[in-house]
Amino acid sequence: LAKTTQPISMDSYEGQEVNITCSHNNIATNDYITWYQQFPSQGPRFIIQGYKTKVTNEVASLFIPADRKSSTLSLPRVSLSDTAVYYCLVGPWVIGGYQKVTFGTGTKLQVIP
Amino acid sequence: AAGVIQSPRHLIKEKRETATLKCYPIPRHDTVYWYQQGPGQDPQFLISFYEKMQSDKGSIPDRFSAQQFSDYHSELNMSSLELGDSALYFCASNYVVAGPSTDTQYFGPGTRLTVL
């Protein structure tokens, strides 16, 4: 599984856009990039997933450059409720089997009023 | 929508006791994963089951064992509990189809185990 590197923590004011970048230099051809959000004492929650270019859903956008060695999670206009730990995970497609999700050290986002 | 159910939500045990944590995956999900998250730490993968067979093993102590039953629920059995076993234990599930799939897992609310 590809190793990921993210900033340990970030602060942002309410209403701002937050970009969290994850490095994954040894990403493999069949690896997807997935981001999870975790609030204190709760289970991680899927946010977004992508393979290349840009993916957008109702919660966030994910930007992946052509070389796929990094990815950026973009949260538009954050609110206090977005204060959480954000994990970037890189893992392969699975065909007819299982997969192991390896959590690295996530980014603790603190949104300030 | 139905979510992953874990029971109990909180558990307090003494050292050297045993504990059993239960996980009920989302209906039709065939794969279950167990994670341990210590205070201030990131989740660590313990073990997973696909179609009732152990599919992968992570940093699970020999004192722990787990299984997945015919109804796809899973139980994590922990014996000779130590103080260091105090943690949040998460179960996750997904449905691994016979085709390209990705690692989106649905996590339960967790069981908080406290060993005194």
PDB file of C-alpha atoms in Angstrom:
ATOM      1  CA  LEU A   1       0.000   0.000   0.000  1.00  0.00           C
ATOM      2  CA  ALA A   2       1.275   3.433  -0.917  1.00  0.00           C
ATOM      3  CA  LYS A   3       2.536   5.565   1.940  1.00  0.00           C
ATOM      4  CA  THR A   4       0.846   8.925   2.384  1.00  0.00           C
ATOM      5  CA  THR A   5       2.067  12.153   3.963  1.00  0.00           C
ATOM      6  CA  GLN A   6      -0.247  14.931   5.125  1.00  0.00           C
ATOM      7  CA  PRO A   7       0.166  18.000   7.330  1.00  0.00           C
ATOM      8  CA  ILE A   8      -0.468  17.127  10.941  1.00  0.00           C
ATOM      9  CA  SER A   9      -2.721  20.092  11.578  1.00  0.00           C
ATOM     10  CA  MET A  10      -4.330  23.109   9.938  1.00  0.00           C
ATOM     11  CA  ASP A  11      -6.343  26.059  11.169  1.00  0.00           C
ATOM     12  CA  SER A  12      -8.923  27.935   9.149  1.00  0.00           C
ATOM     13  CA  TYR A  13     -11.533  30.608   9.769  1.00  0.00           C
ATOM     14  CA  GLU A  14     -15.177  29.933   9.158  1.00  0.00           C
ATOM     15  CA  GLY A  15     -16.296  30.618   5.609  1.00  0.00           C
ATOM     16  CA  GLN A  16     -12.892  30.064   4.068  1.00  0.00           C
ATOM     17  CA  GLU A  17     -11.938  27.400   1.593  1.00  0.00           C
ATOM     18  CA  VAL A  18      -9.584  24.795   2.991  1.00  0.00           C
ATOM     19  CA  ASN A  19      -7.172  22.759   0.902  1.00  0.00           C
ATOM     20  CA  ILE A  20      -5.448  19.748   2.415  1.00  0.00           C
ATOM     21  CA  THR A  21      -2.706  18.188   0.322  1.00  0.00           C
ATOM     22  CA  CYS A  22      -1.588  14.596   0.572  1.00  0.00           C
ATOM     23  CA  SER A  23       1.629  13.229  -0.924  1.00  0.00           C
ATOM     24  CA  HIS A  24       1.728   9.666  -2.214  1.00  0.00           C
ATOM     25  CA  ASN A  25       4.868   9.387  -4.319  1.00  0.00           C
ATOM     26  CA  ASN A  26       4.761   5.599  -4.745  1.00  0.00           C
ATOM     27  CA  ILE A  27       1.148   5.360  -5.840  1.00  0.00           C
ATOM     28  CA  ALA A  28       0.503   2.360  -8.076  1.00  0.00           C
ATOM     29  CA  THR A  29      -1.354   2.285 -11.354  1.00  0.00           C
ATOM     30  CA  ASN A  30      -4.415   0.620  -9.888  1.00  0.00           C
ATOM     31  CA  ASP A  31      -4.553   2.692  -6.710  1.00  0.00           C
ATOM     32  CA  TYR A  32      -7.468   4.955  -5.910  1.00  0.00           C
ATOM     33  CA  ILE A  33      -7.259   7.969  -3.599  1.00  0.00           C
ATOM     34  CA  THR A  34      -9.851   8.165  -0.855  1.00  0.00           C
ATOM     35  CA  TRP A  35     -10.459  10.725   1.856  1.00  0.00           C
ATOM     36  CA  TYR A  36     -12.187  10.062   5.145  1.00  0.00           C
ATOM     37  CA  GLN A  37     -13.350  12.442   7.852  1.00  0.00           C
ATOM     38  CA  GLN A  38     -13.374  11.529  11.520  1.00  0.00           C
ATOM     39  CA  PHE A  39     -14.979  13.403  14.375  1.00  0.00           C
ATOM     40  CA  PRO A  40     -13.863  12.691  17.949  1.00  0.00           C
ATOM     41  CA  SER A  41     -15.106   9.339  19.235  1.00  0.00           C
ATOM     42  CA  GLN A  42     -16.843   8.525  15.957  1.00  0.00           C
ATOM     43  CA  GLY A  43     -15.997   6.173  13.138  1.00  0.00           C
ATOM     44  CA  PRO A  44     -14.333   7.553  10.000  1.00  0.00           C
ATOM     45  CA  ARG A  45     -16.748   8.704   7.326  1.00  0.00           C
ATOM     46  CA  PHE A  46     -16.128   8.522   3.581  1.00  0.00           C
ATOM     47  CA  ILE A  47     -15.886  11.951   1.943  1.00  0.00           C
ATOM     48  CA  ILE A  48     -14.669  11.528  -1.601  1.00  0.00           C
ATOM     49  CA  GLN A  49     -12.697   9.260  -3.868  1.00  0.00           C
ATOM     50  CA  GLY A  50     -10.921   9.679  -7.177  1.00  0.00           C
ATOM     51  CA  TYR A  51      -8.435   8.233  -9.594  1.00  0.00           C
ATOM     52  CA  LYS A  52      -7.282  11.216 -11.653  1.00  0.00           C
ATOM     53  CA  THR A  53      -8.167  14.802 -12.567  1.00  0.00           C
ATOM     54  CA  LYS A  54     -10.973  16.302 -10.528  1.00  0.00           C
ATOM     55  CA  VAL A  55     -13.874  14.843  -8.636  1.00  0.00           C
ATOM     56  CA  THR A  56     -16.592  16.878  -6.963  1.00  0.00           C
ATOM     57  CA  ASN A  57     -19.505  15.919  -4.776  1.00  0.00           C
ATOM     58  CA  GLU A  58     -21.847  17.788  -2.475  1.00  0.00           C
ATOM     59  CA  VAL A  59     -19.266  17.846   0.295  1.00  0.00           C
ATOM     60  CA  ALA A  60     -15.853  18.405  -1.271  1.00  0.00           C
ATOM     61  CA  SER A  61     -13.666  18.427  -4.344  1.00  0.00           C
ATOM     62  CA  LEU A  62     -10.630  16.291  -4.983  1.00  0.00           C
ATOM     63  CA  PHE A  63      -7.882  17.473  -7.283  1.00  0.00           C
ATOM     64  CA  ILE A  64      -5.391  14.941  -8.618  1.00  0.00           C
ATOM     65  CA  PRO A  65      -2.560  16.059 -10.925  1.00  0.00           C
ATOM     66  CA  ALA A  66      -1.546  14.043 -13.947  1.00  0.00           C
ATOM     67  CA  ASP A  67       1.347  12.298 -12.179  1.00  0.00           C
ATOM     68  CA  ARG A  68      -0.984  11.305  -9.299  1.00  0.00           C
ATOM     69  CA  LYS A  69       1.824  11.680  -6.783  1.00  0.00           C
ATOM     70  CA  SER A  70      -0.291  13.999  -4.684  1.00  0.00           C
ATOM     71  CA  SER A  71      -3.901  14.954  -4.196  1.00  0.00           C
ATOM     72  CA  THR A  72      -5.700  17.916  -2.670  1.00  0.00           C
ATOM     73  CA  LEU A  73      -8.939  17.784  -0.764  1.00  0.00           C
ATOM     74  CA  SER A  74     -10.815  21.054  -1.037  1.00  0.00           C
ATOM     75  CA  LEU A  75     -13.543  21.962   1.432  1.00  0.00           C
ATOM     76  CA  PRO A  76     -15.517  25.039   0.358  1.00  0.00           C
ATOM     77  CA  ARG A  77     -16.604  27.581   2.969  1.00  0.00           C
ATOM     78  CA  VAL A  78     -15.855  25.554   6.068  1.00  0.00           C
ATOM     79  CA  SER A  79     -17.951  25.826   9.187  1.00  0.00           C
ATOM     80  CA  LEU A  80     -17.233  24.944  12.797  1.00  0.00           C
ATOM     81  CA  SER A  81     -18.778  21.515  12.204  1.00  0.00           C
ATOM     82  CA  ASP A  82     -15.999  20.706   9.743  1.00  0.00           C
ATOM     83  CA  THR A  83     -13.516  20.559  12.623  1.00  0.00           C
ATOM     84  CA  ALA A  84     -12.271  16.981  12.401  1.00  0.00           C
ATOM     85  CA  VAL A  85      -9.358  14.791  11.383  1.00  0.00           C
ATOM     86  CA  TYR A  86      -9.056  14.163   7.658  1.00  0.00           C
ATOM     87  CA  TYR A  87      -7.333  11.039   6.373  1.00  0.00           C
ATOM     88  CA  CYS A  88      -5.944  10.458   2.909  1.00  0.00           C
ATOM     89  CA  LEU A  89      -5.754   6.804   1.898  1.00  0.00           C
ATOM     90  CA  VAL A  90      -4.338   5.192  -1.189  1.00  0.00           C
ATOM     91  CA  GLY A  91      -5.288   1.666  -2.097  1.00  0.00           C
ATOM     92  CA  PRO A  92      -5.893  -0.657  -5.000  1.00  0.00           C
ATOM     93  CA  TRP A  93      -8.927  -1.741  -6.846  1.00  0.00           C
ATOM     94  CA  VAL A  94     -10.252  -4.987  -5.582  1.00  0.00           C
ATOM     95  CA  ILE A  95     -11.635  -7.613  -7.863  1.00  0.00           C
ATOM     96  CA  GLY A  96     -13.666 -10.281  -6.168  1.00  0.00           C
ATOM     97  CA  GLY A  97     -11.838  -9.936  -2.889  1.00  0.00           C
ATOM     98  CA  TYR A  98     -11.241  -7.649   0.029  1.00  0.00           C
ATOM     99  CA  GLN A  99      -9.011  -4.727   0.738  1.00  0.00           C
ATOM    100  CA  LYS A 100      -7.152  -3.348   3.670  1.00  0.00           C
ATOM    101  CA  VAL A 101      -7.476   0.308   4.437  1.00  0.00           C
ATOM    102  CA  THR A 102      -4.337   1.639   6.028  1.00  0.00           C
ATOM    103  CA  PHE A 103      -4.730   4.877   7.882  1.00  0.00           C
ATOM    104  CA  GLY A 104      -1.723   7.125   8.025  1.00  0.00           C
ATOM    105  CA  THR A 105      -1.429  10.183  10.205  1.00  0.00           C
ATOM    106  CA  GLY A 106      -4.361  12.389   9.376  1.00  0.00           C
ATOM    107  CA  THR A 107      -4.696  16.158   9.292  1.00  0.00           C
ATOM    108  CA  LYS A 108      -6.430  17.730  12.247  1.00  0.00           C
ATOM    109  CA  LEU A 109      -8.444  20.653  10.896  1.00  0.00           C
ATOM    110  CA  GLN A 110      -9.505  23.271  13.414  1.00  0.00           C
ATOM    111  CA  VAL A 111     -12.077  25.765  12.185  1.00  0.00           C
ATOM    112  CA  ILE A 112     -11.991  29.035  14.085  1.00  0.00           C
ATOM    113  CA  PRO A 113     -15.031  31.296  14.503  1.00  0.00           C
TER     114      PRO A 113
ATOM    115  CA  ALA B   1     -30.301   4.063   5.400  1.00  0.00           C
ATOM    116  CA  ALA B   2     -29.108   1.218   7.582  1.00  0.00           C
ATOM    117  CA  GLY B   3     -25.672   1.623   9.097  1.00  0.00           C
ATOM    118  CA  VAL B   4     -23.116  -0.611  10.717  1.00  0.00           C
ATOM    119  CA  ILE B   5     -24.179  -1.555  14.229  1.00  0.00           C
ATOM    120  CA  GLN B   6     -21.720  -2.265  16.997  1.00  0.00           C
ATOM    121  CA  SER B   7     -22.435  -3.521  20.462  1.00  0.00           C
ATOM    122  CA  PRO B   8     -21.863  -2.765  23.171  1.00  0.00           C
ATOM    123  CA  ARG B   9     -21.062   0.910  22.717  1.00  0.00           C
ATOM    124  CA  HIS B  10     -19.152   1.050  25.968  1.00  0.00           C
ATOM    125  CA  LEU B  11     -17.463  -1.729  27.901  1.00  0.00           C
ATOM    126  CA  ILE B  12     -15.463  -1.681  31.096  1.00  0.00           C
ATOM    127  CA  LYS B  13     -13.342  -4.674  32.037  1.00  0.00           C
ATOM    128  CA  GLU B  14     -10.665  -5.558  34.526  1.00  0.00           C
ATOM    129  CA  LYS B  15      -7.182  -6.678  33.571  1.00  0.00           C
ATOM    130  CA  ARG B  16      -6.981 -10.333  32.529  1.00  0.00           C
ATOM    131  CA  GLU B  17     -10.699 -10.497  31.811  1.00  0.00           C
ATOM    132  CA  THR B  18     -12.208 -11.321  28.430  1.00  0.00           C
ATOM    133  CA  ALA B  19     -14.394  -9.201  26.184  1.00  0.00           C
ATOM    134  CA  THR B  20     -16.505  -9.842  23.110  1.00  0.00           C
ATOM    135  CA  LEU B  21     -17.354  -7.077  20.693  1.00  0.00           C
ATOM    136  CA  LYS B  22     -20.053  -7.524  18.081  1.00  0.00           C
ATOM    137  CA  CYS B  23     -20.487  -5.994  14.664  1.00  0.00           C
ATOM    138  CA  TYR B  24     -23.526  -6.133  12.425  1.00  0.00           C
ATOM    139  CA  PRO B  25     -22.656  -4.980   8.900  1.00  0.00           C
ATOM    140  CA  ILE B  26     -24.914  -3.086   6.570  1.00  0.00           C
ATOM    141  CA  PRO B  27     -27.394  -5.522   4.978  1.00  0.00           C
ATOM    142  CA  ARG B  28     -25.937  -7.315   1.930  1.00  0.00           C
ATOM    143  CA  HIS B  29     -22.402  -6.313   2.841  1.00  0.00           C
ATOM    144  CA  ASP B  30     -20.167  -9.357   2.772  1.00  0.00           C
ATOM    145  CA  THR B  31     -16.910  -7.996   4.162  1.00  0.00           C
ATOM    146  CA  VAL B  32     -16.151  -6.876   7.687  1.00  0.00           C
ATOM    147  CA  TYR B  33     -13.065  -5.092   8.977  1.00  0.00           C
ATOM    148  CA  TRP B  34     -11.949  -4.422  12.531  1.00  0.00           C
ATOM    149  CA  TYR B  35      -9.843  -1.450  13.607  1.00  0.00           C
ATOM    150  CA  GLN B  36      -8.388  -0.351  16.908  1.00  0.00           C
ATOM    151  CA  GLN B  37      -7.881   3.324  17.714  1.00  0.00           C
ATOM    152  CA  GLY B  38      -5.997   4.225  20.864  1.00  0.00           C
ATOM    153  CA  PRO B  39      -6.322   7.655  22.504  1.00  0.00           C
ATOM    154  CA  GLY B  40      -4.950  10.316  20.180  1.00  0.00           C
ATOM    155  CA  GLN B  41      -3.883   7.733  17.622  1.00  0.00           C
ATOM    156  CA  ASP B  42      -4.920   6.823  14.099  1.00  0.00           C
ATOM    157  CA  PRO B  43      -7.049   3.744  13.432  1.00  0.00           C
ATOM    158  CA  GLN B  44      -5.011   0.555  13.112  1.00  0.00           C
ATOM    159  CA  PHE B  45      -6.256  -2.331  11.038  1.00  0.00           C
ATOM    160  CA  LEU B  46      -6.688  -5.561  12.993  1.00  0.00           C
ATOM    161  CA  ILE B  47      -8.375  -8.157  10.821  1.00  0.00           C
ATOM    162  CA  SER B  48     -10.913  -8.595   8.051  1.00  0.00           C
ATOM    163  CA  PHE B  49     -13.342 -11.226   6.824  1.00  0.00           C
ATOM    164  CA  TYR B  50     -14.755 -11.782   3.373  1.00  0.00           C
ATOM    165  CA  GLU B  51     -17.599 -14.229   2.944  1.00  0.00           C
ATOM    166  CA  LYS B  52     -16.991 -15.635   6.430  1.00  0.00           C
ATOM    167  CA  MET B  53     -13.331 -16.410   5.776  1.00  0.00           C
ATOM    168  CA  GLN B  54     -10.456 -14.431   7.226  1.00  0.00           C
ATOM    169  CA  SER B  55      -9.156 -12.328   4.364  1.00  0.00           C
ATOM    170  CA  ASP B  56      -6.370 -10.305   5.933  1.00  0.00           C
ATOM    171  CA  LYS B  57      -4.639  -9.805   9.223  1.00  0.00           C
ATOM    172  CA  GLY B  58      -3.001  -6.693  10.571  1.00  0.00           C
ATOM    173  CA  SER B  59      -1.517  -5.868  13.936  1.00  0.00           C
ATOM    174  CA  ILE B  60      -3.874  -8.053  15.916  1.00  0.00           C
ATOM    175  CA  PRO B  61      -2.451  -9.542  19.136  1.00  0.00           C
ATOM    176  CA  ASP B  62      -2.519 -13.304  19.543  1.00  0.00           C
ATOM    177  CA  ARG B  63      -4.835 -12.767  22.517  1.00  0.00           C
ATOM    178  CA  PHE B  64      -7.486 -11.537  20.116  1.00  0.00           C
ATOM    179  CA  SER B  65      -9.513 -13.652  17.732  1.00  0.00           C
ATOM    180  CA  ALA B  66     -12.420 -12.938  15.486  1.00  0.00           C
ATOM    181  CA  GLN B  67     -14.858 -14.625  13.189  1.00  0.00           C
ATOM    182  CA  GLN B  68     -17.653 -13.859  10.801  1.00  0.00           C
ATOM    183  CA  PHE B  69     -20.848 -15.839  11.066  1.00  0.00           C
ATOM    184  CA  SER B  70     -23.301 -17.126   8.470  1.00  0.00           C
ATOM    185  CA  ASP B  71     -25.448 -14.008   8.842  1.00  0.00           C
ATOM    186  CA  TYR B  72     -22.293 -11.928   8.180  1.00  0.00           C
ATOM    187  CA  HIS B  73     -22.108 -10.438  11.625  1.00  0.00           C
ATOM    188  CA  SER B  74     -18.705 -10.572  13.232  1.00  0.00           C
ATOM    189  CA  GLU B  75     -17.369 -10.895  16.738  1.00  0.00           C
ATOM    190  CA  LEU B  76     -14.003  -9.821  18.094  1.00  0.00           C
ATOM    191  CA  ASN B  77     -12.945 -11.844  21.119  1.00  0.00           C
ATOM    192  CA  MET B  78     -10.311 -10.400  23.387  1.00  0.00           C
ATOM    193  CA  SER B  79      -8.744 -12.384  26.202  1.00  0.00           C
ATOM    194  CA  SER B  80      -6.267 -11.621  28.982  1.00  0.00           C
ATOM    195  CA  LEU B  81      -7.058  -7.957  28.633  1.00  0.00           C
ATOM    196  CA  GLU B  82      -4.284  -5.476  29.309  1.00  0.00           C
ATOM    197  CA  LEU B  83      -4.430  -1.804  30.153  1.00  0.00           C
ATOM    198  CA  GLY B  84      -3.067  -1.025  26.697  1.00  0.00           C
ATOM    199  CA  ASP B  85      -6.110  -2.600  25.088  1.00  0.00           C
ATOM    200  CA  SER B  86      -8.190   0.389  26.176  1.00  0.00           C
ATOM    201  CA  ALA B  87      -9.255   1.940  22.895  1.00  0.00           C
ATOM    202  CA  LEU B  88     -12.065   2.547  20.465  1.00  0.00           C
ATOM    203  CA  TYR B  89     -12.754  -0.488  18.342  1.00  0.00           C
ATOM    204  CA  PHE B  90     -14.360   0.187  14.997  1.00  0.00           C
ATOM    205  CA  CYS B  91     -15.996  -2.226  12.678  1.00  0.00           C
ATOM    206  CA  ALA B  92     -16.448  -1.378   9.010  1.00  0.00           C
ATOM    207  CA  SER B  93     -18.208  -3.176   6.199  1.00  0.00           C
ATOM    208  CA  ASN B  94     -18.554  -3.080   2.459  1.00  0.00           C
ATOM    209  CA  TYR B  95     -19.708  -5.177  -0.444  1.00  0.00           C
ATOM    210  CA  VAL B  96     -16.926  -6.518  -2.588  1.00  0.00           C
ATOM    211  CA  VAL B  97     -18.364  -7.363  -5.938  1.00  0.00           C
ATOM    212  CA  ALA B  98     -16.809  -9.530  -8.586  1.00  0.00           C
ATOM    213  CA  GLY B  99     -15.603  -6.545 -10.545  1.00  0.00           C
ATOM    214  CA  PRO B 100     -13.585  -3.370 -10.060  1.00  0.00           C
ATOM    215  CA  SER B 101     -14.239  -2.007  -6.642  1.00  0.00           C
ATOM    216  CA  THR B 102     -12.666   0.570  -4.452  1.00  0.00           C
ATOM    217  CA  ASP B 103     -11.921   0.814  -0.797  1.00  0.00           C
ATOM    218  CA  THR B 104     -14.932   2.711   0.417  1.00  0.00           C
ATOM    219  CA  GLN B 105     -15.778   1.303   3.785  1.00  0.00           C
ATOM    220  CA  TYR B 106     -18.674   2.161   6.032  1.00  0.00           C
ATOM    221  CA  PHE B 107     -17.690   2.468   9.654  1.00  0.00           C
ATOM    222  CA  GLY B 108     -19.756   1.790  12.726  1.00  0.00           C
ATOM    223  CA  PRO B 109     -19.926   4.091  15.753  1.00  0.00           C
ATOM    224  CA  GLY B 110     -17.328   2.060  17.615  1.00  0.00           C
ATOM    225  CA  THR B 111     -17.100   0.300  20.960  1.00  0.00           C
ATOM    226  CA  ARG B 112     -15.157   2.104  23.644  1.00  0.00           C
ATOM    227  CA  LEU B 113     -13.309  -0.470  25.729  1.00  0.00           C
ATOM    228  CA  THR B 114     -11.831   0.587  29.026  1.00  0.00           C
ATOM    229  CA  VAL B 115      -9.573  -1.833  30.871  1.00  0.00           C
ATOM    230  CA  LEU B 116      -9.021  -1.046  34.539  1.00  0.00           C
TER     231      LEU B 116
END
